[in-house]
Coordinates of C-alpha atoms in Angstrom, one line a residue:
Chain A
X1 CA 45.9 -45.5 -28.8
X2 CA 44.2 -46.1 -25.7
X3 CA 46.4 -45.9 -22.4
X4 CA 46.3 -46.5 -18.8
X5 CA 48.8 -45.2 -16.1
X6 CA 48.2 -45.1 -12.0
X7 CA 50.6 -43.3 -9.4
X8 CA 50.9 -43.3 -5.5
X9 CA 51.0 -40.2 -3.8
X10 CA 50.4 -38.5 -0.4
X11 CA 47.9 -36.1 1.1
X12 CA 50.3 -33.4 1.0
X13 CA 49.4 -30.1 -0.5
X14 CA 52.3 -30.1 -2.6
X15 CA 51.4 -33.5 -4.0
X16 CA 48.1 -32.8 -4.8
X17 CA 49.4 -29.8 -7.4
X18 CA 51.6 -32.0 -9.4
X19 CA 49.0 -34.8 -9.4
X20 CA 46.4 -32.2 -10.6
X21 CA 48.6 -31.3 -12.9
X22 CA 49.4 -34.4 -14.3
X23 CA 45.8 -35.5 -15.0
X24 CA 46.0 -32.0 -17.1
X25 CA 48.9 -33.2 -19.2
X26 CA 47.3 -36.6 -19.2
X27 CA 44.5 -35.2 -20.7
X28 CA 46.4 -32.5 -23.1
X29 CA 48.3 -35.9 -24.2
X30 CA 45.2 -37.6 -24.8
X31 CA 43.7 -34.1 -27.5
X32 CA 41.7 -32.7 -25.2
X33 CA 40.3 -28.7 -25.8
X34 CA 41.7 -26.1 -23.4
X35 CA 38.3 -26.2 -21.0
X36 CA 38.1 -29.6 -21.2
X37 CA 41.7 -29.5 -19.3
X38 CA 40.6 -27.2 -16.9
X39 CA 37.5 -28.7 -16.1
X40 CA 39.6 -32.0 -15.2
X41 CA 42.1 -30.1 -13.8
X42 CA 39.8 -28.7 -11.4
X43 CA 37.7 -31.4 -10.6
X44 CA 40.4 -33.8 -9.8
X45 CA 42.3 -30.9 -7.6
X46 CA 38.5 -31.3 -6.0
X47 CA 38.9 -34.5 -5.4
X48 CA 41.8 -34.5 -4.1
X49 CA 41.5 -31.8 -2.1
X50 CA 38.5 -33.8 0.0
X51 CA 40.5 -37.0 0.2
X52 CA 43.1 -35.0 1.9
X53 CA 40.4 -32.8 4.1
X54 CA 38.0 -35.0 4.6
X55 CA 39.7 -39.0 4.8
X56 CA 42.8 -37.8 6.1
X57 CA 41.8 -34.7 8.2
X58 CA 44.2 -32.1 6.5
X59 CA 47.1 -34.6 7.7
X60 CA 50.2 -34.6 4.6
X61 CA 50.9 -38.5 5.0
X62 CA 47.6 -40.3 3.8
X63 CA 47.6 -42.4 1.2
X64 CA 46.4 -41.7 -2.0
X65 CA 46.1 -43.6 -5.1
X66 CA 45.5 -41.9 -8.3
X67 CA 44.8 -44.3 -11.5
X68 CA 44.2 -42.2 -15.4
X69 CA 43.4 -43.9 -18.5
X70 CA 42.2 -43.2 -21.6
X71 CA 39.9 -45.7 -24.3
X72 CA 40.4 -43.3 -26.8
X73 CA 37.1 -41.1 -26.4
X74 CA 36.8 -41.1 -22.5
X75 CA 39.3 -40.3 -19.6
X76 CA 38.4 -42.4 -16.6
X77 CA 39.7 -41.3 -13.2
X78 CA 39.6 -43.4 -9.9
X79 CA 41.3 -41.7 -7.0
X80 CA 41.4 -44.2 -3.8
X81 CA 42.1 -43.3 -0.4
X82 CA 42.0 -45.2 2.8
X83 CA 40.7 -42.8 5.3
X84 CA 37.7 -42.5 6.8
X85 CA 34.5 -41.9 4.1
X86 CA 34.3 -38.8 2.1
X87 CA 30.9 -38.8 2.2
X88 CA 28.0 -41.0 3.2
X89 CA 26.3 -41.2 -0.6
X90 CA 27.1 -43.2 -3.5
X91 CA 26.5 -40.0 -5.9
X92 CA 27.4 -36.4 -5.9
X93 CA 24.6 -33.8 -5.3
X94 CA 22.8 -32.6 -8.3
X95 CA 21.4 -29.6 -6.8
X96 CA 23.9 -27.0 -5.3
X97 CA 24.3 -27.7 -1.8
X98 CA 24.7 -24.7 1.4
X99 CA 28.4 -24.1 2.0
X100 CA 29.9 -26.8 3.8
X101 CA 27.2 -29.4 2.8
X102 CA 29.3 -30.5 0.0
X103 CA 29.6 -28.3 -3.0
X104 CA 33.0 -29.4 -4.1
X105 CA 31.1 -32.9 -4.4
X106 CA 28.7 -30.7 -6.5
X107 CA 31.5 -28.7 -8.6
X108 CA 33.1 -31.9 -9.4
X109 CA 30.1 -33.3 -10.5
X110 CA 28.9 -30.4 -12.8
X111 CA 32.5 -30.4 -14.5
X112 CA 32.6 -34.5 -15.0
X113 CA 30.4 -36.3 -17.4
X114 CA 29.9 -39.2 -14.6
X115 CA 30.8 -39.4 -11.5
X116 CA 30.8 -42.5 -8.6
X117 CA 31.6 -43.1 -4.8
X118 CA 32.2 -46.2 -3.7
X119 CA 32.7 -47.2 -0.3
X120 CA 34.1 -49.0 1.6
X121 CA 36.4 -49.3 -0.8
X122 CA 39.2 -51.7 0.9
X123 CA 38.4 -53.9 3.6
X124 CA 36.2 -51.8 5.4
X125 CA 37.9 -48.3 5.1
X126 CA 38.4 -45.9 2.3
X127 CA 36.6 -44.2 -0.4
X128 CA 37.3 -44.8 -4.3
X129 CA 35.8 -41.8 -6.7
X130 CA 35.1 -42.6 -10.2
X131 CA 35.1 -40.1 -12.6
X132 CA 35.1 -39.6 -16.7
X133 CA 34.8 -37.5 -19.6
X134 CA 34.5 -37.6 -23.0
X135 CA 37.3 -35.9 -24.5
X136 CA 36.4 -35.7 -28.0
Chain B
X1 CA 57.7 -22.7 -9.5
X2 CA 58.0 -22.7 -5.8
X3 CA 54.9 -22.7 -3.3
X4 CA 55.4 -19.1 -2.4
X5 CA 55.1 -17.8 -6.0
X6 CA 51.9 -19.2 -7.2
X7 CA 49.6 -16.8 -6.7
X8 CA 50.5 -13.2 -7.6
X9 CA 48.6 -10.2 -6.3
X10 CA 48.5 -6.9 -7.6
X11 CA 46.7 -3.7 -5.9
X12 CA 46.7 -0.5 -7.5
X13 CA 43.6 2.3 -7.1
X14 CA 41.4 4.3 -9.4
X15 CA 40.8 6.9 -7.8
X16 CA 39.3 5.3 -4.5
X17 CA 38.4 1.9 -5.9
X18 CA 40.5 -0.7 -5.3
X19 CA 41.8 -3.3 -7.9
X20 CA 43.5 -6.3 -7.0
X21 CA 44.8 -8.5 -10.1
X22 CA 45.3 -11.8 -9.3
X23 CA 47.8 -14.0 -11.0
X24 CA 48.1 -18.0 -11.0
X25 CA 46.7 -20.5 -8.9
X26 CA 44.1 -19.5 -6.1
X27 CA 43.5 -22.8 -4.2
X28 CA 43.2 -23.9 -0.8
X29 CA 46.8 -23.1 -0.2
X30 CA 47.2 -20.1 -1.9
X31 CA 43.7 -18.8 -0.8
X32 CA 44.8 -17.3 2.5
X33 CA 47.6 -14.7 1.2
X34 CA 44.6 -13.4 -0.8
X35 CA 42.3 -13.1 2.4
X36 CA 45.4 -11.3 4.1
X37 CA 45.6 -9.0 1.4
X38 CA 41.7 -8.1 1.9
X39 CA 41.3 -7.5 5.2
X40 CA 44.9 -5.1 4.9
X41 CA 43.8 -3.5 1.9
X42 CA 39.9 -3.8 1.5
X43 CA 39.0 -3.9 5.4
X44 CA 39.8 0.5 6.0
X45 CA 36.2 0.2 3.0
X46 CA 37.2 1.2 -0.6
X47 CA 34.9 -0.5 -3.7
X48 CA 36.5 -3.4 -4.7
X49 CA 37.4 -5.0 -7.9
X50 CA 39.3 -8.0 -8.4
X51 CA 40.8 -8.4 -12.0
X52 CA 41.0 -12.1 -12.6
X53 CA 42.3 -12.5 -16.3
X54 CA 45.0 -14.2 -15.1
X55 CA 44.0 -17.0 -13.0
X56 CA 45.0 -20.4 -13.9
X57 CA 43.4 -22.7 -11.4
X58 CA 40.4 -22.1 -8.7
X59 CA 39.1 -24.5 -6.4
X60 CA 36.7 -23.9 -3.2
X61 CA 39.2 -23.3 -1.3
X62 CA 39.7 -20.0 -3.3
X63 CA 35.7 -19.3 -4.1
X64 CA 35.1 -19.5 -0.1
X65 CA 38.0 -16.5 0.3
X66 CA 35.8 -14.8 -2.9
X67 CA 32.8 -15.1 -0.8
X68 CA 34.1 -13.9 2.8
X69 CA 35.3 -10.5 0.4
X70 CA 32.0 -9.9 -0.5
X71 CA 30.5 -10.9 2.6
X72 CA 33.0 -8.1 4.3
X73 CA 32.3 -4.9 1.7
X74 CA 28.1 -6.1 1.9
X75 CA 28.9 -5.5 5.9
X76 CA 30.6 -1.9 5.1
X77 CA 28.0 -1.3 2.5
X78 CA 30.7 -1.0 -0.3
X79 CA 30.6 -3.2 -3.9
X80 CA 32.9 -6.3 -4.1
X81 CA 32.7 -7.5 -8.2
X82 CA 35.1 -9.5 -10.7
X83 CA 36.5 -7.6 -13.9
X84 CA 37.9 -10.0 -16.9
X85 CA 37.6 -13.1 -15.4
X86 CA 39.2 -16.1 -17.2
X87 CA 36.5 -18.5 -19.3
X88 CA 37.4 -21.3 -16.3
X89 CA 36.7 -18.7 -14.0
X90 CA 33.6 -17.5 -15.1
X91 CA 32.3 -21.1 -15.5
X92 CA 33.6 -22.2 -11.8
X93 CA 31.5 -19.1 -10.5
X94 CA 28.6 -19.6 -12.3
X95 CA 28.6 -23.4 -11.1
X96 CA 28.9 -22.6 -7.7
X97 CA 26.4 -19.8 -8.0
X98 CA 28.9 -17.2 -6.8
X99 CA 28.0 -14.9 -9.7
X100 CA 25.2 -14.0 -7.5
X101 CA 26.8 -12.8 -4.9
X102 CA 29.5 -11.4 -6.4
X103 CA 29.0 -9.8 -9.9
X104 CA 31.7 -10.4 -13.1
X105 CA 31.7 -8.1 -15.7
X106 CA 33.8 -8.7 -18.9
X107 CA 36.3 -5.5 -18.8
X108 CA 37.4 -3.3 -16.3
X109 CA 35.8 -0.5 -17.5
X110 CA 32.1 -2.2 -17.4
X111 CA 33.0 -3.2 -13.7
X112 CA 34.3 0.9 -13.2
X113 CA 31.1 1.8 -14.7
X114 CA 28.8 0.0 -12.2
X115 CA 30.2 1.4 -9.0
X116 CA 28.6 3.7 -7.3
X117 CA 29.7 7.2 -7.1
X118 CA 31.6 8.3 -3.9
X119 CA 32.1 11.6 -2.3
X120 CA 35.5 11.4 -2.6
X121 CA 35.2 10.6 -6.4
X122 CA 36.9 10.9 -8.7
X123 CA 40.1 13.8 -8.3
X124 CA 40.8 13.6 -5.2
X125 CA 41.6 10.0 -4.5
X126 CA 41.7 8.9 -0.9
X127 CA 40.7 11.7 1.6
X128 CA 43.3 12.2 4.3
X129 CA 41.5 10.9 7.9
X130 CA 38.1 11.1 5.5
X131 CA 35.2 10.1 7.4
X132 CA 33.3 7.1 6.8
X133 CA 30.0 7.3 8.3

């Protein structure tokens, strides 16, 4: 039974664990494998974690939209923010990047079966990442 | 669980090799209590092994604090390597090409086995004022 489900949050560390978390259960809901979890689990704790860095500057009150759903084969994430950009491509890398060059991009990538940057993504301002993975 | 309790750490020696098990989620937040722990513990120069079995979440935030280790026992000429690490762990690593900088071996023993011997080795664990040049 497919399902779709989005929640508001802030750039606060302590936010970004239980929104992490509840892409995991999300996806445990949904019948995913063990290391399918934690590769979503880990990739959206990515992307989260470079909303809050790199839109918000490490500030805890940015915000953050996080939406989850499920077709019934894929989970499709889309995390918005409305900071400044994440970072200036459309794609993530494909080849490992130096440290600070963006391998979290990278990591993310590597873990999700596709994955998207759009900006701006409202009105001039923000990024939206789009990520999915087959599940089974 | 509270903020302060995700990440667990765990040093014990083997005769002058440090192991440091660590337990839970090593992110960006939890990261720095395990750099604090290195530089008390693994800065004075024993081997290190870090035993990461346990680990339930890593992000870069955590590999960066993996690499600074390494980067630090390279400097003092002494090995920094991973025993047991978790499947998720292994995979992160291998992603983010840290398993060439720092080496993971499947047990404990395997990652014993590949240290170098040290003068001090094995009986008489940590000399008292040893030297270290």
């Amino acid at each position: 039974m497919p399902w779709r489900f989005a929640i508001r949050l802030s750039s606060a560390p302590e936010e970004l664990r239980i929104a992490r978390r509840l892409v995991a259960a999300a996806a445990s809901e949904a019948g995913a494998d063990e290391d399918v979890i934690s590769d979503l689990e880990v990739a959206v704790g990515e992307a989260l974690a470079n909303a809050s860095v790199h839109a918000y500057g490490g500030r805890r009150r940015g915000r953050l939209e996080l939406e989850v759903g499920f077709d019934g084969t894929h989970l499709e994430i889309v995390l918005h923010d409305r900071g400044k950009p994440v970072a200036a491509a459309k794609t993530v890398p494909t080849e490992l990047p130096p440290p600070g060059m963006g391998r979290g991009l990278y990591l993310i990538g590597q873990l999700m079966d596709e994955v998207r940057l759009v900006h701006p993504d409202l009105r001039g301002r923000g990024t939206a990442v789009h990520m999915r993975k087959r599940l089974r | 669980v509270h903020g302060d309790t995700l990440l667990g750490l765990e040093t014990t020696y083997v005769g002058s090799v440090l192991i440091i098990r660590v337990r839970g989620e090593l992110d960006r937040l939890t990261a720095p209590e395990l750099a604090r722990t290195l530089e008390k513990t693994a800065a004075p120069g024993p081997d290190v092994i870090l035993v990461l079995t346990d680990i339930t979440y890593l992000d870069m935030g955590g590999i960066k604090v993996l690499e600074a280790g390494a980067h630090a026992a390279r400097e003092r000429g002494r090995v920094f390597v991973v025993a047991e690490p978790a499947p998720m762990v292994r995979r992160i690593m291998e992603i983010v090409a840290l398993d060439r900088v720092v080496p993971a071996f499947t047990t404990l023993d395997d990652a014993l086995k590949h240290l170098p011997p040290r003068p001090s080795d094995p009986d008489d664990a940590r000399p008292p004022g040893g030297k270290l040049e």
